[in-house]
Amino acid sequence: MRGFTLIEMVVTVAVVAVLAAMAVPVAELTAQRARESELRLALRQIRGAIDDYKRLADEGRIARAADGSGYPPRLAELVHGVPDARSADGRRIYLLRRIPRDPFVTDPEIDPVDTWGLRSYASPPDAPRAGADVFDVHSRAPGRGLNGVPYQEW
């Protein structure tokens, strides 16, 4: 009966270690790509709902103050719904089923609404900050994407 020599075992372990060392960066890159893809989709959904809210406010379907911008006062309004100003029976307009979570925020205790950075209509684009309405959202994640752009500027 023939067994493995010590050298054969060492070579086999070394080859497996090299293959594992090559696979780890690829797996990390794949995970980052997946999170970035989720971030793009979430931003697209929220921004689309914000734009729909503004369009409906401009059309008179959503009541707004005379000095209001027409954007939702809170991000949660997109999910909780707003009264349809043209409906006599008090129907509500719902723009999202749920607020998607920022995929870079991994703490499940944080409400999805609180995972996003908010920008009001009155704040400048180079220094976004929350205010009386929600004009835009951005990720609060530190770091840069694979495209070289900081996540906070997506």
PDB file of C-alpha atoms in Angstrom:
ATOM      1  CA  MET A   1       0.000   0.000   0.000  1.00  0.00           C
ATOM      2  CA  ARG A   2       1.402   3.359  -1.044  1.00  0.00           C
ATOM      3  CA  GLY A   3       0.678   6.613   0.847  1.00  0.00           C
ATOM      4  CA  PHE A   4       1.435  10.282   0.315  1.00  0.00           C
ATOM      5  CA  THR A   5       4.856  11.624   1.125  1.00  0.00           C
ATOM      6  CA  LEU A   6       5.332  14.706   3.264  1.00  0.00           C
ATOM      7  CA  ILE A   7       6.516  16.703   0.251  1.00  0.00           C
ATOM      8  CA  GLU A   8       3.398  15.815  -1.740  1.00  0.00           C
ATOM      9  CA  MET A   9       1.206  16.933   1.137  1.00  0.00           C
ATOM     10  CA  VAL A  10       3.099  20.245   1.550  1.00  0.00           C
ATOM     11  CA  VAL A  11       2.872  20.960  -2.197  1.00  0.00           C
ATOM     12  CA  THR A  12      -0.868  20.199  -2.199  1.00  0.00           C
ATOM     13  CA  VAL A  13      -1.511  22.484   0.775  1.00  0.00           C
ATOM     14  CA  ALA A  14       0.568  25.236  -0.861  1.00  0.00           C
ATOM     15  CA  VAL A  15      -1.398  24.993  -4.125  1.00  0.00           C
ATOM     16  CA  VAL A  16      -4.707  25.139  -2.238  1.00  0.00           C
ATOM     17  CA  ALA A  17      -3.482  28.167  -0.253  1.00  0.00           C
ATOM     18  CA  VAL A  18      -2.463  30.001  -3.452  1.00  0.00           C
ATOM     19  CA  LEU A  19      -5.845  29.291  -5.046  1.00  0.00           C
ATOM     20  CA  ALA A  20      -7.662  30.494  -1.910  1.00  0.00           C
ATOM     21  CA  ALA A  21      -5.554  33.657  -1.804  1.00  0.00           C
ATOM     22  CA  MET A  22      -6.535  34.385  -5.404  1.00  0.00           C
ATOM     23  CA  ALA A  23     -10.237  33.707  -4.773  1.00  0.00           C
ATOM     24  CA  VAL A  24     -10.682  36.020  -1.760  1.00  0.00           C
ATOM     25  CA  PRO A  25     -10.134  39.336  -3.636  1.00  0.00           C
ATOM     26  CA  VAL A  26     -12.434  38.163  -6.426  1.00  0.00           C
ATOM     27  CA  ALA A  27     -15.149  37.306  -3.889  1.00  0.00           C
ATOM     28  CA  GLU A  28     -14.759  40.705  -2.186  1.00  0.00           C
ATOM     29  CA  LEU A  29     -14.966  42.479  -5.535  1.00  0.00           C
ATOM     30  CA  THR A  30     -18.072  40.517  -6.451  1.00  0.00           C
ATOM     31  CA  ALA A  31     -19.722  41.421  -3.137  1.00  0.00           C
ATOM     32  CA  GLN A  32     -18.879  45.108  -3.615  1.00  0.00           C
ATOM     33  CA  ARG A  33     -20.302  45.054  -7.138  1.00  0.00           C
ATOM     34  CA  ALA A  34     -23.509  43.501  -5.827  1.00  0.00           C
ATOM     35  CA  ARG A  35     -23.881  46.174  -3.100  1.00  0.00           C
ATOM     36  CA  GLU A  36     -23.202  48.932  -5.640  1.00  0.00           C
ATOM     37  CA  SER A  37     -25.818  47.483  -7.964  1.00  0.00           C
ATOM     38  CA  GLU A  38     -28.328  47.445  -5.076  1.00  0.00           C
ATOM     39  CA  LEU A  39     -27.400  51.051  -4.259  1.00  0.00           C
ATOM     40  CA  ARG A  40     -28.021  52.178  -7.837  1.00  0.00           C
ATOM     41  CA  LEU A  41     -31.391  50.439  -7.896  1.00  0.00           C
ATOM     42  CA  ALA A  42     -32.451  51.859  -4.513  1.00  0.00           C
ATOM     43  CA  LEU A  43     -31.438  55.387  -5.494  1.00  0.00           C
ATOM     44  CA  ARG A  44     -33.303  55.054  -8.791  1.00  0.00           C
ATOM     45  CA  GLN A  45     -36.476  53.864  -7.004  1.00  0.00           C
ATOM     46  CA  ILE A  46     -36.454  56.583  -4.356  1.00  0.00           C
ATOM     47  CA  ARG A  47     -35.566  59.367  -6.779  1.00  0.00           C
ATOM     48  CA  GLY A  48     -38.267  58.198  -9.194  1.00  0.00           C
ATOM     49  CA  ALA A  49     -40.845  58.309  -6.394  1.00  0.00           C
ATOM     50  CA  ILE A  50     -39.674  61.797  -5.340  1.00  0.00           C
ATOM     51  CA  ASP A  51     -40.005  62.978  -8.949  1.00  0.00           C
ATOM     52  CA  ASP A  52     -43.492  61.436  -9.189  1.00  0.00           C
ATOM     53  CA  TYR A  53     -44.501  63.220  -5.970  1.00  0.00           C
ATOM     54  CA  LYS A  54     -43.305  66.550  -7.416  1.00  0.00           C
ATOM     55  CA  ARG A  55     -45.122  65.930 -10.697  1.00  0.00           C
ATOM     56  CA  LEU A  56     -48.361  65.105  -8.861  1.00  0.00           C
ATOM     57  CA  ALA A  57     -47.990  68.218  -6.690  1.00  0.00           C
ATOM     58  CA  ASP A  58     -47.477  70.348  -9.806  1.00  0.00           C
ATOM     59  CA  GLU A  59     -50.593  68.771 -11.366  1.00  0.00           C
ATOM     60  CA  GLY A  60     -52.634  69.605  -8.261  1.00  0.00           C
ATOM     61  CA  ARG A  61     -53.184  65.982  -7.177  1.00  0.00           C
ATOM     62  CA  ILE A  62     -51.211  66.573  -3.973  1.00  0.00           C
ATOM     63  CA  ALA A  63     -52.028  69.644  -1.880  1.00  0.00           C
ATOM     64  CA  ARG A  64     -49.112  71.879  -1.000  1.00  0.00           C
ATOM     65  CA  ALA A  65     -48.534  75.190   0.721  1.00  0.00           C
ATOM     66  CA  ALA A  66     -48.308  78.289  -1.443  1.00  0.00           C
ATOM     67  CA  ASP A  67     -44.646  78.700  -0.548  1.00  0.00           C
ATOM     68  CA  GLY A  68     -43.921  74.936  -0.710  1.00  0.00           C
ATOM     69  CA  SER A  69     -41.517  73.404  -3.187  1.00  0.00           C
ATOM     70  CA  GLY A  70     -43.800  70.533  -4.121  1.00  0.00           C
ATOM     71  CA  TYR A  71     -41.371  67.909  -2.852  1.00  0.00           C
ATOM     72  CA  PRO A  72     -42.333  65.516  -0.042  1.00  0.00           C
ATOM     73  CA  PRO A  73     -41.785  66.895   3.471  1.00  0.00           C
ATOM     74  CA  ARG A  74     -40.478  63.511   4.650  1.00  0.00           C
ATOM     75  CA  LEU A  75     -39.203  60.413   2.882  1.00  0.00           C
ATOM     76  CA  ALA A  76     -41.822  58.302   4.674  1.00  0.00           C
ATOM     77  CA  GLU A  77     -44.610  60.178   2.841  1.00  0.00           C
ATOM     78  CA  LEU A  78     -43.763  58.131  -0.248  1.00  0.00           C
ATOM     79  CA  VAL A  79     -44.775  54.938   1.582  1.00  0.00           C
ATOM     80  CA  HIS A  80     -47.505  56.136   3.956  1.00  0.00           C
ATOM     81  CA  GLY A  81     -49.285  57.921   1.132  1.00  0.00           C
ATOM     82  CA  VAL A  82     -50.780  61.358   0.764  1.00  0.00           C
ATOM     83  CA  PRO A  83     -54.415  62.345   0.225  1.00  0.00           C
ATOM     84  CA  ASP A  84     -55.428  62.667  -3.407  1.00  0.00           C
ATOM     85  CA  ALA A  85     -56.651  66.270  -3.708  1.00  0.00           C
ATOM     86  CA  ARG A  86     -58.878  65.337  -6.656  1.00  0.00           C
ATOM     87  CA  SER A  87     -60.579  62.437  -4.910  1.00  0.00           C
ATOM     88  CA  ALA A  88     -63.854  63.126  -3.136  1.00  0.00           C
ATOM     89  CA  ASP A  89     -63.762  59.884  -1.160  1.00  0.00           C
ATOM     90  CA  GLY A  90     -60.391  60.492   0.508  1.00  0.00           C
ATOM     91  CA  ARG A  91     -58.243  58.133  -1.511  1.00  0.00           C
ATOM     92  CA  ARG A  92     -54.514  58.188  -0.906  1.00  0.00           C
ATOM     93  CA  ILE A  93     -51.655  58.152  -3.380  1.00  0.00           C
ATOM     94  CA  TYR A  94     -48.850  55.691  -2.591  1.00  0.00           C
ATOM     95  CA  LEU A  95     -45.590  56.079  -4.473  1.00  0.00           C
ATOM     96  CA  LEU A  96     -43.488  53.294  -2.923  1.00  0.00           C
ATOM     97  CA  ARG A  97     -44.345  50.029  -1.189  1.00  0.00           C
ATOM     98  CA  ARG A  98     -41.352  50.411   1.096  1.00  0.00           C
ATOM     99  CA  ILE A  99     -38.253  52.553   1.409  1.00  0.00           C
ATOM    100  CA  PRO A 100     -35.286  50.481   0.258  1.00  0.00           C
ATOM    101  CA  ARG A 101     -32.374  50.220   2.686  1.00  0.00           C
ATOM    102  CA  ASP A 102     -28.953  51.617   1.801  1.00  0.00           C
ATOM    103  CA  PRO A 103     -27.070  48.357   1.133  1.00  0.00           C
ATOM    104  CA  PHE A 104     -23.937  49.713   2.801  1.00  0.00           C
ATOM    105  CA  VAL A 105     -25.751  50.111   6.140  1.00  0.00           C
ATOM    106  CA  THR A 106     -25.655  46.658   7.695  1.00  0.00           C
ATOM    107  CA  ASP A 107     -27.229  47.385  11.090  1.00  0.00           C
ATOM    108  CA  PRO A 108     -30.743  45.845  10.968  1.00  0.00           C
ATOM    109  CA  GLU A 109     -31.865  47.997  13.926  1.00  0.00           C
ATOM    110  CA  ILE A 110     -31.696  51.173  11.817  1.00  0.00           C
ATOM    111  CA  ASP A 111     -34.931  52.036  10.031  1.00  0.00           C
ATOM    112  CA  PRO A 112     -34.448  52.070   6.218  1.00  0.00           C
ATOM    113  CA  VAL A 113     -35.598  55.707   6.102  1.00  0.00           C
ATOM    114  CA  ASP A 114     -32.739  56.649   8.423  1.00  0.00           C
ATOM    115  CA  THR A 115     -30.074  54.968   6.281  1.00  0.00           C
ATOM    116  CA  TRP A 116     -30.168  57.726   3.666  1.00  0.00           C
ATOM    117  CA  GLY A 117     -28.720  61.205   3.644  1.00  0.00           C
ATOM    118  CA  LEU A 118     -31.306  63.802   2.651  1.00  0.00           C
ATOM    119  CA  ARG A 119     -31.018  66.979   0.611  1.00  0.00           C
ATOM    120  CA  SER A 120     -33.652  69.687   0.673  1.00  0.00           C
ATOM    121  CA  TYR A 121     -34.598  71.807  -2.293  1.00  0.00           C
ATOM    122  CA  ALA A 122     -33.042  74.882  -0.639  1.00  0.00           C
ATOM    123  CA  SER A 123     -29.621  73.309  -0.018  1.00  0.00           C
ATOM    124  CA  PRO A 124     -26.785  73.735  -2.524  1.00  0.00           C
ATOM    125  CA  PRO A 125     -25.748  70.681  -4.570  1.00  0.00           C
ATOM    126  CA  ASP A 126     -22.146  70.752  -3.336  1.00  0.00           C
ATOM    127  CA  ALA A 127     -23.229  70.763   0.348  1.00  0.00           C
ATOM    128  CA  PRO A 128     -26.431  68.694   0.642  1.00  0.00           C
ATOM    129  CA  ARG A 129     -28.318  68.943   3.902  1.00  0.00           C
ATOM    130  CA  ALA A 130     -31.775  68.121   5.161  1.00  0.00           C
ATOM    131  CA  GLY A 131     -34.419  70.791   5.396  1.00  0.00           C
ATOM    132  CA  ALA A 132     -38.137  71.400   4.988  1.00  0.00           C
ATOM    133  CA  ASP A 133     -38.520  68.878   2.165  1.00  0.00           C
ATOM    134  CA  VAL A 134     -36.800  65.943   0.475  1.00  0.00           C
ATOM    135  CA  PHE A 135     -35.438  66.957  -2.917  1.00  0.00           C
ATOM    136  CA  ASP A 136     -32.858  64.162  -3.198  1.00  0.00           C
ATOM    137  CA  VAL A 137     -31.270  61.296  -1.287  1.00  0.00           C
ATOM    138  CA  HIS A 138     -27.708  60.014  -1.145  1.00  0.00           C
ATOM    139  CA  SER A 139     -25.798  57.239   0.530  1.00  0.00           C
ATOM    140  CA  ARG A 140     -23.958  58.079   3.722  1.00  0.00           C
ATOM    141  CA  ALA A 141     -21.476  55.263   3.151  1.00  0.00           C
ATOM    142  CA  PRO A 142     -17.810  56.234   3.364  1.00  0.00           C
ATOM    143  CA  GLY A 143     -15.468  55.284   0.591  1.00  0.00           C
ATOM    144  CA  ARG A 144     -15.500  55.234  -3.173  1.00  0.00           C
ATOM    145  CA  GLY A 145     -17.239  53.019  -5.639  1.00  0.00           C
ATOM    146  CA  LEU A 146     -15.489  50.901  -8.214  1.00  0.00           C
ATOM    147  CA  ASN A 147     -16.010  53.799 -10.623  1.00  0.00           C
ATOM    148  CA  GLY A 148     -13.911  56.082  -8.381  1.00  0.00           C
ATOM    149  CA  VAL A 149     -16.833  58.316  -7.338  1.00  0.00           C
ATOM    150  CA  PRO A 150     -17.561  58.607  -3.590  1.00  0.00           C
ATOM    151  CA  TYR A 151     -20.793  56.845  -2.631  1.00  0.00           C
ATOM    152  CA  GLN A 152     -22.099  60.071  -1.108  1.00  0.00           C
ATOM    153  CA  GLU A 153     -22.047  61.674  -4.570  1.00  0.00           C
ATOM    154  CA  TRP A 154     -24.003  58.954  -6.371  1.00  0.00           C
TER     155      TRP A 154
END
